[in-house]
Short mmCIF file of C-alpha atoms in Angstrom, two decimals:
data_model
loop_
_atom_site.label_atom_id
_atom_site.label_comp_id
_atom_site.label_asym_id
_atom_site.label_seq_id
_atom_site.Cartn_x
_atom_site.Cartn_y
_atom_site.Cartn_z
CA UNK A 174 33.84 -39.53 25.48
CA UNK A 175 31.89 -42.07 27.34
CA UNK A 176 29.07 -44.33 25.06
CA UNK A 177 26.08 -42.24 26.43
CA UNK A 178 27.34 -38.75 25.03
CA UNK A 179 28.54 -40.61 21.87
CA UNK A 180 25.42 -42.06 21.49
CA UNK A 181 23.70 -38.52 22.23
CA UNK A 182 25.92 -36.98 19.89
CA UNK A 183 25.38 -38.91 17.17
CA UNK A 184 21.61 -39.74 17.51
CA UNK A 185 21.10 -35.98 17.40
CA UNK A 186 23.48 -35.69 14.16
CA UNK A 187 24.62 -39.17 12.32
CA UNK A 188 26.93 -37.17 10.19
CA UNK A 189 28.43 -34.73 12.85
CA UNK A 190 32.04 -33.95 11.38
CA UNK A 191 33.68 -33.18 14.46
CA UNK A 192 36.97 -33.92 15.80
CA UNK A 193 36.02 -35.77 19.10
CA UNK A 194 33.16 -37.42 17.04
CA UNK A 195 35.72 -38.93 14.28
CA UNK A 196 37.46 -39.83 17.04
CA UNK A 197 35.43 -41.57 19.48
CA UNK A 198 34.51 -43.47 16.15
CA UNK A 199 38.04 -44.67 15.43
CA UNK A 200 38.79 -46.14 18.70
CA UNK A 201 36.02 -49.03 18.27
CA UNK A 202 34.68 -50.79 15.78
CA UNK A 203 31.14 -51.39 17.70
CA UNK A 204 30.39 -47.59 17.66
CA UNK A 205 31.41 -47.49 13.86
CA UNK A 206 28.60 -50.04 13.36
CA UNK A 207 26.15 -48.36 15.11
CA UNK A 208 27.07 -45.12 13.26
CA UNK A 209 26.63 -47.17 9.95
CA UNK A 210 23.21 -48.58 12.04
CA UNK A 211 22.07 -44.36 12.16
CA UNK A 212 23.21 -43.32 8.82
CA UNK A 213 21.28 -46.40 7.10
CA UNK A 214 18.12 -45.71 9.68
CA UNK A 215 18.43 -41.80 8.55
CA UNK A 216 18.69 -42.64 4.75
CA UNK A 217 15.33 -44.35 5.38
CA UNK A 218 13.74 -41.52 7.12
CA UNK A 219 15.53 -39.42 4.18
CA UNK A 220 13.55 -41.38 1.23
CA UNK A 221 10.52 -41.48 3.47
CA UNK A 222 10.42 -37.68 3.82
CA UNK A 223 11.05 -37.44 -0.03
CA UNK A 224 6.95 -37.28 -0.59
CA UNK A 225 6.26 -36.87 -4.26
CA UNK A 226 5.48 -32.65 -5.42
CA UNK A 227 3.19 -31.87 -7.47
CA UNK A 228 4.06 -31.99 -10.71
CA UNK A 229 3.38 -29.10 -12.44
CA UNK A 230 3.83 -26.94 -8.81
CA UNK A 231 7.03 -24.77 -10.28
CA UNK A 232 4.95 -23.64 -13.52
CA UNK A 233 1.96 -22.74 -11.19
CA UNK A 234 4.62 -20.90 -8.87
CA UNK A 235 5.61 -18.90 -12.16
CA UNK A 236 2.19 -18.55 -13.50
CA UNK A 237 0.99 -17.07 -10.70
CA UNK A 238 3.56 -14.78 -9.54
CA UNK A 239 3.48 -13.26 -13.34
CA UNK A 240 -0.16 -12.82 -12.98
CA UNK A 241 0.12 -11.57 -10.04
CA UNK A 242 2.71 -9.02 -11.13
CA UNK A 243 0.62 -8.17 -14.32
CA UNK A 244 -1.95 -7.24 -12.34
CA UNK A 245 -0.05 -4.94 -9.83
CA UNK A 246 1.79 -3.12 -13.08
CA UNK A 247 -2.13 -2.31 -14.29
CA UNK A 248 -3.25 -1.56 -10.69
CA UNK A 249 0.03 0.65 -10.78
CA UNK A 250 -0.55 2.23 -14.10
CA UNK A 251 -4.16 3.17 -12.63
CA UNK A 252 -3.49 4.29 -10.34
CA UNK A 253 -0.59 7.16 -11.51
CA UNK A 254 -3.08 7.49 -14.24
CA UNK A 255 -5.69 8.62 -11.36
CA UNK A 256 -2.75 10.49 -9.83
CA UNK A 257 -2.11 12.65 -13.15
CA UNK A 258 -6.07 12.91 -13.91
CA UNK A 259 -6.17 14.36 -10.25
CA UNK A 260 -3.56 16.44 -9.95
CA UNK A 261 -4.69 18.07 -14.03
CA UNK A 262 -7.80 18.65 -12.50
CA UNK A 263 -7.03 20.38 -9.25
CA UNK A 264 -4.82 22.77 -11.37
CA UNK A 265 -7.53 23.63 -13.62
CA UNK A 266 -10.10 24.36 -11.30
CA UNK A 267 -7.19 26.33 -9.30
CA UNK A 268 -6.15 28.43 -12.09
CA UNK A 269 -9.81 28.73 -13.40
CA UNK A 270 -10.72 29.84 -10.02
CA UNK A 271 -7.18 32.70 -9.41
CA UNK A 272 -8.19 33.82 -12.87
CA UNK A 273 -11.75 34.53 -12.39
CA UNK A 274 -12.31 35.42 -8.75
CA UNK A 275 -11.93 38.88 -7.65
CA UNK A 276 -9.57 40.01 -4.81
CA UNK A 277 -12.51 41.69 -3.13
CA UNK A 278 -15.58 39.96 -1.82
CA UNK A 279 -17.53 42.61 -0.74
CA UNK A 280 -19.08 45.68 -2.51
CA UNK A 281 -18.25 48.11 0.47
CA UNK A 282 -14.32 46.68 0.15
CA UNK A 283 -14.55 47.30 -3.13
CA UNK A 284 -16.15 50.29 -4.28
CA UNK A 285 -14.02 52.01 -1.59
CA UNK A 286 -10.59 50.89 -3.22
CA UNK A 287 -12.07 52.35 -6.57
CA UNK A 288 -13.21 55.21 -4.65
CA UNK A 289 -10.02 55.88 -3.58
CA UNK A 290 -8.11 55.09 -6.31
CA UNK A 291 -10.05 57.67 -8.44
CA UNK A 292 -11.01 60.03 -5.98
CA UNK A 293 -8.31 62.77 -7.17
CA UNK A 294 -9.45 62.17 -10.62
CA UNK A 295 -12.27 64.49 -10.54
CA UNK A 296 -12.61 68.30 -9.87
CA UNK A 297 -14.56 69.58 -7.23
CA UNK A 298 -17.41 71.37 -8.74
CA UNK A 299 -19.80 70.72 -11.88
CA UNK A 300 -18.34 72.46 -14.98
CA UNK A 301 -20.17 70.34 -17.77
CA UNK A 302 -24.18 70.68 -18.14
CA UNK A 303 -25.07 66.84 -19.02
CA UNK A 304 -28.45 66.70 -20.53
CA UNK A 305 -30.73 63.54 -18.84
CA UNK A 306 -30.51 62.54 -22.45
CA UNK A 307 -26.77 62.21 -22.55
CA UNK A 308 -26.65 60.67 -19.22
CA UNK A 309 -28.66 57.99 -20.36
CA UNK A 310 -27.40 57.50 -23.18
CA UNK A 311 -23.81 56.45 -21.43
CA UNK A 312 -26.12 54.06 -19.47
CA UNK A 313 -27.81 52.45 -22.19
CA UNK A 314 -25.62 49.38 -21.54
CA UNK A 315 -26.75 49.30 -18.31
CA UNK A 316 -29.96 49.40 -19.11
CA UNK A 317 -31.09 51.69 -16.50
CA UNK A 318 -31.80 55.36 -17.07
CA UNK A 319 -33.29 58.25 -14.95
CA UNK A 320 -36.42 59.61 -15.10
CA UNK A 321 -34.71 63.38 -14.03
CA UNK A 322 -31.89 64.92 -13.13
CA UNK A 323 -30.66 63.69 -9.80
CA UNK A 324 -28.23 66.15 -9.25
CA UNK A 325 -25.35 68.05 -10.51
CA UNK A 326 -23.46 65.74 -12.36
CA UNK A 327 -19.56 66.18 -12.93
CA UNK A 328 -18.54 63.07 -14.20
CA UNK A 329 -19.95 60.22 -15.74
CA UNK A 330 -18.30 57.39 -17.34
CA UNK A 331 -18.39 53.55 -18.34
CA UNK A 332 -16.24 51.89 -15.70
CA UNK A 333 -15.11 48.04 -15.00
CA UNK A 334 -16.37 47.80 -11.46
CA UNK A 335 -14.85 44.80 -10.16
CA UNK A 336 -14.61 43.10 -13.72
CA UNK A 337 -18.15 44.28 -14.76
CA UNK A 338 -19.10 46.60 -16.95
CA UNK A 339 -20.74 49.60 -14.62
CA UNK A 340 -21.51 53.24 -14.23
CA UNK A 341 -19.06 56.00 -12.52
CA UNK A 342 -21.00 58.60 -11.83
CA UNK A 343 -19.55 61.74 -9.70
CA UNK A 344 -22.19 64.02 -8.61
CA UNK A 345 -21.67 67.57 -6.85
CA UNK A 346 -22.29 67.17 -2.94
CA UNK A 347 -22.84 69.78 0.09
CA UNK A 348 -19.51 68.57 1.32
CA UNK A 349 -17.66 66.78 -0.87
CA UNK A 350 -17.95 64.60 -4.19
CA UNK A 351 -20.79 62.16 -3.72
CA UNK A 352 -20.32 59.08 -5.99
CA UNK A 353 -22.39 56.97 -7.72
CA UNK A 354 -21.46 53.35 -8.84
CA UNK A 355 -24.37 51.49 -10.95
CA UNK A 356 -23.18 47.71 -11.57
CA UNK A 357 -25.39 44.45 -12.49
CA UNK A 358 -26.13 42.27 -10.44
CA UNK A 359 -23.19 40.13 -8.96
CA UNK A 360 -23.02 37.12 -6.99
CA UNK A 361 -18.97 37.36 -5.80
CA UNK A 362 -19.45 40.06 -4.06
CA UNK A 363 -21.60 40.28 -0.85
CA UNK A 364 -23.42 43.27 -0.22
CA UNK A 365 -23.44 45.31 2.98
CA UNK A 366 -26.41 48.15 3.21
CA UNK A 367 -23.80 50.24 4.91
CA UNK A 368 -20.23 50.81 4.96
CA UNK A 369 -17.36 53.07 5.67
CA UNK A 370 -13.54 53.95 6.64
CA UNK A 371 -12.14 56.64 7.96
CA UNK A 372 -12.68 59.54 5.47
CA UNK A 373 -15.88 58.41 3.74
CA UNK A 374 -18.94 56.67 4.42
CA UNK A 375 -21.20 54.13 1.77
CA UNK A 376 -24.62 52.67 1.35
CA UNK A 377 -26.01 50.48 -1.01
CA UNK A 378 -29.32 49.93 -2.58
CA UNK A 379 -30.22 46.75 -4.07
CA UNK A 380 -32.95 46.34 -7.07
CA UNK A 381 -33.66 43.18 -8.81
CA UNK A 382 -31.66 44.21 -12.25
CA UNK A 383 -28.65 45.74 -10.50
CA UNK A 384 -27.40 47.21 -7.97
CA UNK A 385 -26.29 51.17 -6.61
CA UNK A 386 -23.57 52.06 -4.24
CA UNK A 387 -23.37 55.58 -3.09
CA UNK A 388 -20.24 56.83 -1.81
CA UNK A 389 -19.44 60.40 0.09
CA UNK A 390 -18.49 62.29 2.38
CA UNK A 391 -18.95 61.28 6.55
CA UNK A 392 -21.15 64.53 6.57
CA UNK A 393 -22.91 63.79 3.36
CA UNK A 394 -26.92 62.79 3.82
CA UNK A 395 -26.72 59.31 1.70
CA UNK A 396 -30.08 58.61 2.89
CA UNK A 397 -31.39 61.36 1.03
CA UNK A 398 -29.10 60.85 -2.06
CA UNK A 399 -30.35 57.36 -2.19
CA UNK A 400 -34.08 58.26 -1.54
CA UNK A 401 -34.18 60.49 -4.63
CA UNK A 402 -32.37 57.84 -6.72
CA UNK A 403 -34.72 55.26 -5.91
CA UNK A 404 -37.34 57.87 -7.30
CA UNK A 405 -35.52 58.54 -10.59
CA UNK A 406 -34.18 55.34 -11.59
CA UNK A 407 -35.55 53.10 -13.78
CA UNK A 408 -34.52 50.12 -15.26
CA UNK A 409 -35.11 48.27 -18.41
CA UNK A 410 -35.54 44.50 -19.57
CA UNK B 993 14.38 17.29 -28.66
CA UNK B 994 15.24 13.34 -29.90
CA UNK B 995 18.20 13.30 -27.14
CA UNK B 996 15.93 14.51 -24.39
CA UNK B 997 13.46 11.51 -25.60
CA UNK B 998 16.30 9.23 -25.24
CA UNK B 999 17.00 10.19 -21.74
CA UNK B 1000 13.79 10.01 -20.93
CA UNK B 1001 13.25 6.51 -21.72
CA UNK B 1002 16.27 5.21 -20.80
CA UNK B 1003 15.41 4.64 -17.12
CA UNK B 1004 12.22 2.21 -17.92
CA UNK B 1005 14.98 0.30 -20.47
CA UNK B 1006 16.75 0.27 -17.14
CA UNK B 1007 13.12 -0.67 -15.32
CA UNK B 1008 12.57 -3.67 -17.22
CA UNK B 1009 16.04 -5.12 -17.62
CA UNK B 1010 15.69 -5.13 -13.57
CA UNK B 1011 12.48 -6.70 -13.70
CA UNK B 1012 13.89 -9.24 -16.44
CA UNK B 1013 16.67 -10.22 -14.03
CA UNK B 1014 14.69 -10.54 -11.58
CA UNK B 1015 11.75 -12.73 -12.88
CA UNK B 1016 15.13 -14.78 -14.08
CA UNK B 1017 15.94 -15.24 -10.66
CA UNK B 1018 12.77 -15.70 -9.34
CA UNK B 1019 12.37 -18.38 -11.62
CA UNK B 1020 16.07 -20.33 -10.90
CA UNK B 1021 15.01 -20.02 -7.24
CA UNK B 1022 11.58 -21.75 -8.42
CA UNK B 1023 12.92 -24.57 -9.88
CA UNK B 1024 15.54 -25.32 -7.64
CA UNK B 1025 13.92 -25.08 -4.20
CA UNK B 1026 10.21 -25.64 -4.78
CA UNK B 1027 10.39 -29.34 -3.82
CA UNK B 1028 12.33 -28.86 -0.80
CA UNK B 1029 9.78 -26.13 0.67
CA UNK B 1030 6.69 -27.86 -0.46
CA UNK B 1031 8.43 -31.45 1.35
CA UNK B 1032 9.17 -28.89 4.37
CA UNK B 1033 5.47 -27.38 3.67
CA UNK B 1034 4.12 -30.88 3.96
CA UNK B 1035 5.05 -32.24 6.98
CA UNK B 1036 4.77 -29.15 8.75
CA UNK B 1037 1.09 -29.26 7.51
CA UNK B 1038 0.24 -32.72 6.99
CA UNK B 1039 -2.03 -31.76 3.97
CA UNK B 1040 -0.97 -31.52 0.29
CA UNK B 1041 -3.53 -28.70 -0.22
CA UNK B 1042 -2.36 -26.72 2.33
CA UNK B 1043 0.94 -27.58 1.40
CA UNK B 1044 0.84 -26.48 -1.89
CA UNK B 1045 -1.12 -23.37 -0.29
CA UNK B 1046 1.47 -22.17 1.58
CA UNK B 1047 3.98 -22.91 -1.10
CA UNK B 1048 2.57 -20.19 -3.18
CA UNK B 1049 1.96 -17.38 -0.64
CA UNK B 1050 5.66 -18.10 0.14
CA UNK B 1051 6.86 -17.78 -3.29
CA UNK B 1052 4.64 -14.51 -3.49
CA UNK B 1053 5.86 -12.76 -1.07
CA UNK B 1054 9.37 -14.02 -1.94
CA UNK B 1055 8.91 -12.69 -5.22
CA UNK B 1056 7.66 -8.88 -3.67
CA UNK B 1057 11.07 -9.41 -1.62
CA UNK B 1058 13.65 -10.65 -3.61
CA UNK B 1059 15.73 -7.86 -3.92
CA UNK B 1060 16.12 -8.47 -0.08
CA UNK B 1061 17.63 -11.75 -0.65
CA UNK B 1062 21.46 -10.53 -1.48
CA UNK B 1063 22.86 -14.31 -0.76
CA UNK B 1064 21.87 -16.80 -3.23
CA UNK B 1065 23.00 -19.58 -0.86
CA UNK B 1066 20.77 -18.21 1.56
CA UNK B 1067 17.84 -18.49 -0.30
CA UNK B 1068 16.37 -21.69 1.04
CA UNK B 1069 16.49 -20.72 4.60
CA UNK B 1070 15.16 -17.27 3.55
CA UNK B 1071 12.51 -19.23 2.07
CA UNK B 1072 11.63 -21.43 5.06
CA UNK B 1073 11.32 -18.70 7.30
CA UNK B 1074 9.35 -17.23 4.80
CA UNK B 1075 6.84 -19.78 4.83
CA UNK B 1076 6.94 -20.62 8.97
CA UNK B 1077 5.90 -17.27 9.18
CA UNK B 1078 2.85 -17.72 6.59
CA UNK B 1079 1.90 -21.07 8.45
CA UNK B 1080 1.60 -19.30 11.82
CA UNK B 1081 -0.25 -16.30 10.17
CA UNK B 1082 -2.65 -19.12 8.85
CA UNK B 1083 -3.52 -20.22 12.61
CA UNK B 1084 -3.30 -16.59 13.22
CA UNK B 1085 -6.63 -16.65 10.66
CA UNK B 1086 -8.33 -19.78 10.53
CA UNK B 1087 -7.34 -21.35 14.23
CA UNK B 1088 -10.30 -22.84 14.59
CA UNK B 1089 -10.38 -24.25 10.90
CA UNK B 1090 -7.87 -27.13 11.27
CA UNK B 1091 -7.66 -29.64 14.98
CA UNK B 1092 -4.18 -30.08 15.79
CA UNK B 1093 -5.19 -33.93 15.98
CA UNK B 1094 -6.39 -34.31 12.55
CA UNK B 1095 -5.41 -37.28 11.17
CA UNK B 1096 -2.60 -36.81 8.66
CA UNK B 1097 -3.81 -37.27 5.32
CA UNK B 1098 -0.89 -40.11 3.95
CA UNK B 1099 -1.88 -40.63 0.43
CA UNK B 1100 -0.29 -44.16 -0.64
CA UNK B 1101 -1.70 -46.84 -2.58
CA UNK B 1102 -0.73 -49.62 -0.18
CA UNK B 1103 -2.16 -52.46 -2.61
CA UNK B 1104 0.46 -51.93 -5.71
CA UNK B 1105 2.96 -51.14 -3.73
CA UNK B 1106 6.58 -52.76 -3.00
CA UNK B 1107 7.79 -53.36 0.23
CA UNK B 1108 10.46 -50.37 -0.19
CA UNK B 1109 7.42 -48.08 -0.34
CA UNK B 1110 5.28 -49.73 2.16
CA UNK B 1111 8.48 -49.31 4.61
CA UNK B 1112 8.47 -45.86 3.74
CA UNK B 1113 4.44 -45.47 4.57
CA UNK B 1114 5.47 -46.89 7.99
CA UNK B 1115 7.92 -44.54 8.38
CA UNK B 1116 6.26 -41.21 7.44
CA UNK B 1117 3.52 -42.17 9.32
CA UNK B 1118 5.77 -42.47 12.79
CA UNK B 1119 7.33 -39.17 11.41
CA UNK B 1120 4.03 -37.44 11.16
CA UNK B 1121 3.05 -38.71 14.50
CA UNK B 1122 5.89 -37.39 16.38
CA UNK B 1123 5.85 -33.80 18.15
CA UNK B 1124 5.99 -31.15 16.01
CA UNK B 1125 8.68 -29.51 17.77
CA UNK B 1126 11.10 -32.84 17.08
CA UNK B 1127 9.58 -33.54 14.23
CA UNK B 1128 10.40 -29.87 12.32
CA UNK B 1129 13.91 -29.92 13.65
CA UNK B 1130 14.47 -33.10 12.07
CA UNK B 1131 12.83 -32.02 8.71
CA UNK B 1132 15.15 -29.16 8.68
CA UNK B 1133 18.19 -31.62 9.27
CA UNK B 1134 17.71 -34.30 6.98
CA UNK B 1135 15.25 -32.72 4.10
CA UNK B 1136 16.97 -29.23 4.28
CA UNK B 1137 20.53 -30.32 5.29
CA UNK B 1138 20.93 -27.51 8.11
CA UNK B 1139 23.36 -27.28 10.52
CA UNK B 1140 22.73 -27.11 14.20
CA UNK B 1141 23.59 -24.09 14.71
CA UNK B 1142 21.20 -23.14 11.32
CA UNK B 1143 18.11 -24.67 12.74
CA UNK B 1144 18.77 -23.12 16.01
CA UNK B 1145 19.10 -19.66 13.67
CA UNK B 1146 15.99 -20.58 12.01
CA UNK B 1147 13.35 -21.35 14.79
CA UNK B 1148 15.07 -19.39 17.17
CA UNK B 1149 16.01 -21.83 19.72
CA UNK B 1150 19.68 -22.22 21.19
CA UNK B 1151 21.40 -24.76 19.93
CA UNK B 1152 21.49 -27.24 23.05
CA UNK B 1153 17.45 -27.05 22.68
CA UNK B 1154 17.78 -28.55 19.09
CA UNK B 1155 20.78 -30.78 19.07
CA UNK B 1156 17.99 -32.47 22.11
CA UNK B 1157 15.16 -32.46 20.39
CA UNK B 1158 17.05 -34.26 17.32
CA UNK B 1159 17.88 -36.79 19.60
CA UNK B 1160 14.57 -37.20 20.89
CA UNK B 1161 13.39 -37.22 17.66
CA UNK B 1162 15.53 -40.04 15.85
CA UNK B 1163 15.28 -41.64 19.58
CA UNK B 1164 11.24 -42.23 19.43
CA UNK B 1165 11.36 -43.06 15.63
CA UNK B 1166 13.78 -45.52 16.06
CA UNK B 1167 11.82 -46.81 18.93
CA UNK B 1168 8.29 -46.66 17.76
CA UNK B 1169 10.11 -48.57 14.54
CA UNK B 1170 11.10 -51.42 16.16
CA UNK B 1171 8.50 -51.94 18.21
CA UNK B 1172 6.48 -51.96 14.51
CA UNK B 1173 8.99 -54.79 13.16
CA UNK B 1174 8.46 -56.53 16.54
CA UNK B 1175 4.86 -56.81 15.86
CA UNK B 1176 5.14 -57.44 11.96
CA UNK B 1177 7.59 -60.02 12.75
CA UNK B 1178 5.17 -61.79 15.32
CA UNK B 1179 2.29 -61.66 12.61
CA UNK B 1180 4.63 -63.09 9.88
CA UNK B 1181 5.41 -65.97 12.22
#
């Protein structure tokens, strides 16, 4: 190893352990002292680097990192307690809301499914004679009643109409059963003036206390059936 | 009912042990390497304030990663790269703030103090005047006791490019330090 490369070598790392190193150190006693020259220079540069640390700079380092970590465990807790608060809520107002709304939101979807569902229910022609008293005395409740006799009546009965408490009533028509559904007023379901499928045909007549839906036959003249209701019914605070 | 409660809890127990041994080892790592990174802080800085700045966002984030540190004998070089990486981010931020020229702030009382300490004024001083690409090789070597081939790891540089810049390092020092005694030695006389 010539004496620039030593001198290289060592400059760059006074206590390189390596084999050609220990070496090139042995074989003369001049490069030994200038090793000893670097290793006394470097312990000077060594205490001069050794600047003084603030003394209390570890308990700071703790303080602060438990602080720190304090803080994120509340910001944590928070924040799953948010979590929970949400999530409880959003299942309420879920559930509230399966529970409560209806699977229909329109009359005309409605009244037909009940239509339908009932429509074998009832025979084809009047047998009963229901007095105008009678009648409106079933639709007290309701509090509407007729001023006369809107036609012959077969049926008449309390029913749930979509969850609220309404009037069935099943009237003799030229064709076929004509159907009569008195309900309150709702805001769930939206009202079409007319509706229909393939066997039957609906209208609907709003008032300001409730509402009627007339259901019948395609043939049927619903116009007429709901002109002469308009002129009997009456309703009551 | 009271077994179910057991198993239940049993994980936090679990929870907080972790975060026991952990704050334990957080803490060892505190007291044993906090003077060596605030030293390297220093004269990569040149400011105590920032020093001691950049001390703590290390040891914050080192703390949010310690369960990434699986060699203990690793730790101090974790922790340096730790904190070169929170230095540049502070240029990253503020590079306006601070002039790479700024006179380093050398706090020593020169009046009460010995000639040991005065030496070691002179010396810093030609330390914190060399490059900063000599000079944080060197701090590495002789404050942190790397390797080489560690420093070369470190600031990613091959390890030619440091065992140079070492050289050049100790080279100027040594220079710029006898030149000093020169002068000294002229004034004495």
């Amino acid at each position: 190893m010539d004496d620039l490369e030593f001198r290289r070598r060592l400059y760059a790392a006074p206590y390189d352990k390596q084999q050609d190193i220990q070496q090139a150190l042995n074989e003369d006693d001049k490069r030994k002292d200038f090793c000893e020259q670097l290793k006394n220079f470097d312990a000077k540069i060594a205490a001069a680097m050794q600047i003084d640390v603030p003394e209390n700079l570890a308990n700071q380092l703790i303080l602060r990192q438990s602080l720190n970590a304090h803080q994120v465990t509340k910001r944590k807790s928070r924040i799953h307690l948010s979590i929970a608060a949400s999530v409880a809520f959003v299942v309420g107002v879920t559930v509230t809301f399966l529970n409560s709304s209806p699977a229909f939101t329109s009359v005309a979807d409605y009244s037909l499914a009940h239509y339908h569902h009932e429509a074998t229910n009832f025979p084809k022609q009047a047998k009963a004679n229901f007095s105008l008293a009678s009648i409106n005395n079933e639709m007290t409740d309701l509090k509407v009643s007729f001023i006369e006799q809107v036609g012959k009546l077969i049926a008449i009965d309390g029913c749930f109409f979509d969850g609220m408490d309404s009037m069935h009533l099943v009237f003799e028509g030229e064709y076929d059963n004509v159907t009569v559904f008195i309900v309150p007023k709702s805001e769930h379901l939206s009202f079409t003036k007319n509706f229909s499928d393939d066997s039957v045909q609906g209208l609907t007549r709003q008032y300001p206390n409730g509402d009627v839906i007339i259901i019948g036959n395609k043939n049927e003249p619903l116009e007429l059936w709901r002109d002469k209701l308009d002129n009997t019914i009456e309703w009551s605070i | 009912m009271i077994e179910k409660i057991f198993r239940k809890k049993s994980p936090a127990v679990k929870v907080q042990s972790d975060m026991a041994s952990k704050q334990v080892r957080y803490e060892a790592l505190v007291k044993t390497l906090h003077g060596d990174l605030y030293r390297y802080a220093y004269w990569l800085v040149h400011d105590q304030h920032l020093a001691e700045d950049l001390v703590q966002e290390t040891f914050l984030r080192a703390w949010r990663a310690l369960d990434s540190l699986k060699d203990e004998k690793a730790a101090k070089s974790w922790l340096i790269t730790i904190l070169r990486r929170e230095n540049a981010r502070r240029f990253e931020r503020k590079r306006f703030e601070m002039s790479e020229f700024d006179e380093p702030a050398i706090v020593d009382h020169l009046s009460t103090s010995t000639e040991q300490q005065l030496e070691d004024h002179w010396i810093r001083e030609k330390i914190s005047q060399l490059p900063e690409e000599y000079r944080e090789p060197l701090v590495l070597q002789v404050l942190g006791g790397f390797s080489g081939e560690e420093i070369a790891g470190m600031l990613d540089l091959n390890k030619n490019t440091v065992m140079t810049r070492l050289f050049r390092a100790r080279n100027q020092l040594r220079e710029a330090i006898e030149k000093g005694n020169d002068i000294k030695e002229r004034y004495n006389g």
